[in-house]
Coordinates of C-alpha atoms in Angstrom, one line a residue:
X157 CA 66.0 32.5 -205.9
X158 CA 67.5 34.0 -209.0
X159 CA 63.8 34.1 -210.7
X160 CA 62.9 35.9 -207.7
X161 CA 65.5 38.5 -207.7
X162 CA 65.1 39.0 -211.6
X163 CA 61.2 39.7 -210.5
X164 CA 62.2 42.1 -207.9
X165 CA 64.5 44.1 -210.3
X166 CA 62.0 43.9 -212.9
X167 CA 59.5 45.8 -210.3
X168 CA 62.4 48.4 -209.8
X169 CA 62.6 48.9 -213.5
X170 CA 66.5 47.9 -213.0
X171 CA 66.7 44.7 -215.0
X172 CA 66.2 46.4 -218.2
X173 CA 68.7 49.1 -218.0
X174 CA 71.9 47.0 -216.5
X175 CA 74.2 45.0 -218.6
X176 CA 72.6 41.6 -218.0
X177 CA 75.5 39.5 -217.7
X178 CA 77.3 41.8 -214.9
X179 CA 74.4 41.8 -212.8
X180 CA 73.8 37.9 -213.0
X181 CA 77.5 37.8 -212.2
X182 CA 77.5 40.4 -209.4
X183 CA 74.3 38.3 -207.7
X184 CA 75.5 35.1 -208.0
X185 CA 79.4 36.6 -207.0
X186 CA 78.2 38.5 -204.2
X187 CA 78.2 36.4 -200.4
X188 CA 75.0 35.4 -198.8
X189 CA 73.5 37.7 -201.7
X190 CA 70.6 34.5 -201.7
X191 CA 69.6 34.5 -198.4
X192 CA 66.6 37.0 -198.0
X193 CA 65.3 35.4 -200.9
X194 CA 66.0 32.1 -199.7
X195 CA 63.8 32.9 -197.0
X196 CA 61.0 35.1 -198.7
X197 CA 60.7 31.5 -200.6
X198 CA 60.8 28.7 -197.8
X199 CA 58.6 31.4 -196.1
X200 CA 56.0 31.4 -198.9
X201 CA 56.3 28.0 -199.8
X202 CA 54.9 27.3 -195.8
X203 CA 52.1 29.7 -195.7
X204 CA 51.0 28.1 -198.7
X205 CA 51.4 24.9 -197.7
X206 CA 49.7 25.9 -194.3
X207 CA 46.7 28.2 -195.2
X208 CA 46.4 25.7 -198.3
X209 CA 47.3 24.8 -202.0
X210 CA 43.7 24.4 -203.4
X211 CA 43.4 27.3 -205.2
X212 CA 47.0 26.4 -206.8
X213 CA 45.4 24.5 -209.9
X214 CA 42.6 27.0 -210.0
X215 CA 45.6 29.8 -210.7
X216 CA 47.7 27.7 -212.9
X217 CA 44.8 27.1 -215.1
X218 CA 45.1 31.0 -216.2
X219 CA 48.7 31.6 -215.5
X220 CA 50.2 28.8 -217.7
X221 CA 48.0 29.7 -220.6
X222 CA 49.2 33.4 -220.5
X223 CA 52.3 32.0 -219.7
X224 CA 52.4 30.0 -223.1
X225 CA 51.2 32.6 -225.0
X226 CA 53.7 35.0 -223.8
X227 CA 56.3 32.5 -224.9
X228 CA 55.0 32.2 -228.7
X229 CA 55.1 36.5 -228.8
X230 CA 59.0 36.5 -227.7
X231 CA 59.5 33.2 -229.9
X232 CA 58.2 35.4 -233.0
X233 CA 60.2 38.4 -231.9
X234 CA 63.6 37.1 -230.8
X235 CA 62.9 35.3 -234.9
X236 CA 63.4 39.0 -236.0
X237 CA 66.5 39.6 -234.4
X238 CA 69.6 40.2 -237.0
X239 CA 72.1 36.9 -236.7
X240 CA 69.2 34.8 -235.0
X241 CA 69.3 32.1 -237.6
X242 CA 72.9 31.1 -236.5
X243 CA 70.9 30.1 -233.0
X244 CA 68.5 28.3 -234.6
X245 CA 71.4 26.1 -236.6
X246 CA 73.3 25.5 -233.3
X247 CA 70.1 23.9 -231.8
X248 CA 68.7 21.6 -234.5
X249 CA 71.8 20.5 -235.9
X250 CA 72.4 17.3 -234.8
X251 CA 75.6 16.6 -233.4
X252 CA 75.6 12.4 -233.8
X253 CA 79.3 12.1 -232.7
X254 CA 78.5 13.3 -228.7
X255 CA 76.2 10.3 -228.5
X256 CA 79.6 8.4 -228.2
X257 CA 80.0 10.3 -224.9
X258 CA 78.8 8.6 -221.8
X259 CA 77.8 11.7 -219.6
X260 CA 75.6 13.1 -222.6
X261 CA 73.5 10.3 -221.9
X262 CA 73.8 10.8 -218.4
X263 CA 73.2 14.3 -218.1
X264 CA 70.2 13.8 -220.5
X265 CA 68.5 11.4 -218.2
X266 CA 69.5 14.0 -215.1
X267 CA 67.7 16.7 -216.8
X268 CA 64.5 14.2 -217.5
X269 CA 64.4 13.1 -213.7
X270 CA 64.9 16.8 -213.0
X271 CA 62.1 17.7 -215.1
X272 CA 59.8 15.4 -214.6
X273 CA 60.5 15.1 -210.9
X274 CA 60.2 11.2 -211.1
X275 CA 63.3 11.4 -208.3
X276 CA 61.2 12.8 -205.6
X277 CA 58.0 10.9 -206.4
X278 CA 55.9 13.5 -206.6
X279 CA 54.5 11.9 -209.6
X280 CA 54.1 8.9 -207.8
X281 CA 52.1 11.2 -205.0
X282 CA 50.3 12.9 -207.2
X283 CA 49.1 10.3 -209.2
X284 CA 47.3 9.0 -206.0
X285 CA 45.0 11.7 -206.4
X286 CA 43.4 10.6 -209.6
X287 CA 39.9 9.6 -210.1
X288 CA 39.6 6.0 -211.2
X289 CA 38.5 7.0 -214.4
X290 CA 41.3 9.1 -215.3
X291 CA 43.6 7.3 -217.8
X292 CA 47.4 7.2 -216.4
X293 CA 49.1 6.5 -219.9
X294 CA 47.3 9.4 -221.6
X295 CA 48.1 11.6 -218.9
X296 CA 51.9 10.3 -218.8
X297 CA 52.3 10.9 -222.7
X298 CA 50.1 14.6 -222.2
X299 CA 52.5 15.6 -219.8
X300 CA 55.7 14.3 -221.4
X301 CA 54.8 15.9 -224.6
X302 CA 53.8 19.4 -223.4
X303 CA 56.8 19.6 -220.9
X304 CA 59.1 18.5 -223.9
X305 CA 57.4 20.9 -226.4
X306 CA 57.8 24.2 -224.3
X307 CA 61.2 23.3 -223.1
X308 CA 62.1 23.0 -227.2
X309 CA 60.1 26.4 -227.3
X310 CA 62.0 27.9 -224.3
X311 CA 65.0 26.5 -226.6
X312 CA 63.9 28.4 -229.6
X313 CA 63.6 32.4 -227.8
X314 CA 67.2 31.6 -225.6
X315 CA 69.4 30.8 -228.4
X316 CA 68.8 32.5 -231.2
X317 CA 68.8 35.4 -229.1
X318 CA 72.3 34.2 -227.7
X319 CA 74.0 34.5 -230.9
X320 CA 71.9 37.6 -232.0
X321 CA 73.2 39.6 -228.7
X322 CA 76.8 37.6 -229.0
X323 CA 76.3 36.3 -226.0
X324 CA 78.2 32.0 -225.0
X325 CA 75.5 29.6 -225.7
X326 CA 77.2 27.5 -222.9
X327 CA 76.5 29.5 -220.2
X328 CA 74.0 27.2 -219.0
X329 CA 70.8 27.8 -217.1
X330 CA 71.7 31.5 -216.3
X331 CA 71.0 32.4 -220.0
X332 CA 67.3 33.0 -219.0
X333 CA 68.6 36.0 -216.7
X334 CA 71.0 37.3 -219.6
X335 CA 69.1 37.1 -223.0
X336 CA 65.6 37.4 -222.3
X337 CA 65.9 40.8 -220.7
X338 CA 67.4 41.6 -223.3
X339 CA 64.9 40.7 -225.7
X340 CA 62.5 42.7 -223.7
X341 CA 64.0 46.0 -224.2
X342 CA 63.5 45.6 -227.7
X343 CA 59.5 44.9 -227.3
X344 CA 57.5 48.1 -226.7
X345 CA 56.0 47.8 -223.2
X346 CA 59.3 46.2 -222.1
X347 CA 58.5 46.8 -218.0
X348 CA 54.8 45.7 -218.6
X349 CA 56.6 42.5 -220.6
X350 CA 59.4 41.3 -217.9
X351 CA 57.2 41.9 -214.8
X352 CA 54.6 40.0 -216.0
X353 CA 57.0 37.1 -217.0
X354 CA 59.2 37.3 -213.7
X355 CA 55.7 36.6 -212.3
X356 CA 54.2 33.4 -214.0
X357 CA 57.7 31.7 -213.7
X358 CA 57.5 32.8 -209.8
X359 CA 54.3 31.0 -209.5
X360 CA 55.6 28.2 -211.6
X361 CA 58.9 28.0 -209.4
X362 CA 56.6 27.7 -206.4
X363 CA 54.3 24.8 -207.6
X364 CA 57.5 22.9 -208.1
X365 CA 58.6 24.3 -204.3
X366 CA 55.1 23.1 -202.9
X367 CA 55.0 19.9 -205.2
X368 CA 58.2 18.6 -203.6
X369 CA 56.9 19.3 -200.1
X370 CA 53.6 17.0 -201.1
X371 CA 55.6 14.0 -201.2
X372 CA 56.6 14.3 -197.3
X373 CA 53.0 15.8 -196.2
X374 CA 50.9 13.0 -198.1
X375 CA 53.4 10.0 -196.5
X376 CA 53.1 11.5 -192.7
X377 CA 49.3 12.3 -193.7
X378 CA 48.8 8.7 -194.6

């Protein structure tokens, strides 16, 4: 819902002239604020499902590359940002005395069921699908290692820019709203720039929508 109102703002050209953090604040604030787009993306995620989610993979296959690459050119320039190295210290420092606290290891295994969505089977569903040739190990350790590698890249643009724009790093998961528009109004082609990345994590946000809905489909399919 939030990626979808960052899009819609990035459209109007509003997202990069506002003071990020008041206008997560003022969204998230405001009552009911979440609703149209609540619908826009149940309604979306039905038509989909309905008029059919072939050509899903066919668009991922270009999406998530650009995607990727898009991702390495704000990793690069968020690097040239003045007081970015303190981000980078804050993230690969290890901290060896929170291993002592329980709920780190809980949250940490939250965020992989969350990630991996292993709590709503989808995997499980998915995996169904697979040719008797295709190798499940190889694709478990492929998809492990790519989802870990872009969520340490993802890791790599938010903080650094965090402490570059003095910005909490404990914010949580609204930092994406706050710092990397931010870091586009410092790229030239900034509108071009957040439009374009609004969009691939749209479409990325609604494979995860449609993937979740597969689980129920496929059982009362079967």
């Amino acid at each position: 819902l939030y990626v979808l109102k960052a899009l819609v703002d990035s459209l109007l050209g509003t997202l990069l002239t506002t003071d990020t953090a008041a206008w997560f604040g003022a969204f998230s604030s405001t009552p009911y604020s979440v609703i149209p787009y609540h619908i826009v993306v149940v309604v979306g995620t039905l038509l989909t499902l309905f008029l059919g989610a072939r050509s899903i993979e066919k668009t991922n296959k270009v999406m998530m590359p650009v995607f990727f690459v898009i991702f390495l050119i704000l990793a690069v320039r968020v690097a040239l940002l003045p007081g970015a190295a303190e981000g980078y210290v804050f993230m690969f420092t290890p901290r060896w005395e929170a291993l002592t606290n329980p709920m780190i290891w809980i949250w940490a295994m939250g965020q992989a069921f969350f990630s991996l969505s292993l709590g709503m089977g989808t995997l499980i569903t998915y995996a169904s699908y697979f040719s008797d040739k295709t190798s499940l190990p190889k694709t478990a350790i492929t998809v492990a290692s790519l989802d870990t590698f872009v969520a340490v890249l993802a890791g790599v643009i938010i903080f650094p820019a965090v402490f570059s724009f003095g910005i909490s790093p404990s914010q949580g998961p609204e930092l994406i709203f706050i710092t990397l528009p931010n870091v586009f109004q410092q790229i030239p082609g900034a509108y071009i720039w957040s439009v374009l990345f609004f969009v691939l994590i749209t479409v990325a946000a609604l494979t995860s929508t449609i993937s979740l809905c597969e689980v129920a489909i496929a059982f009362l399919h079967e």
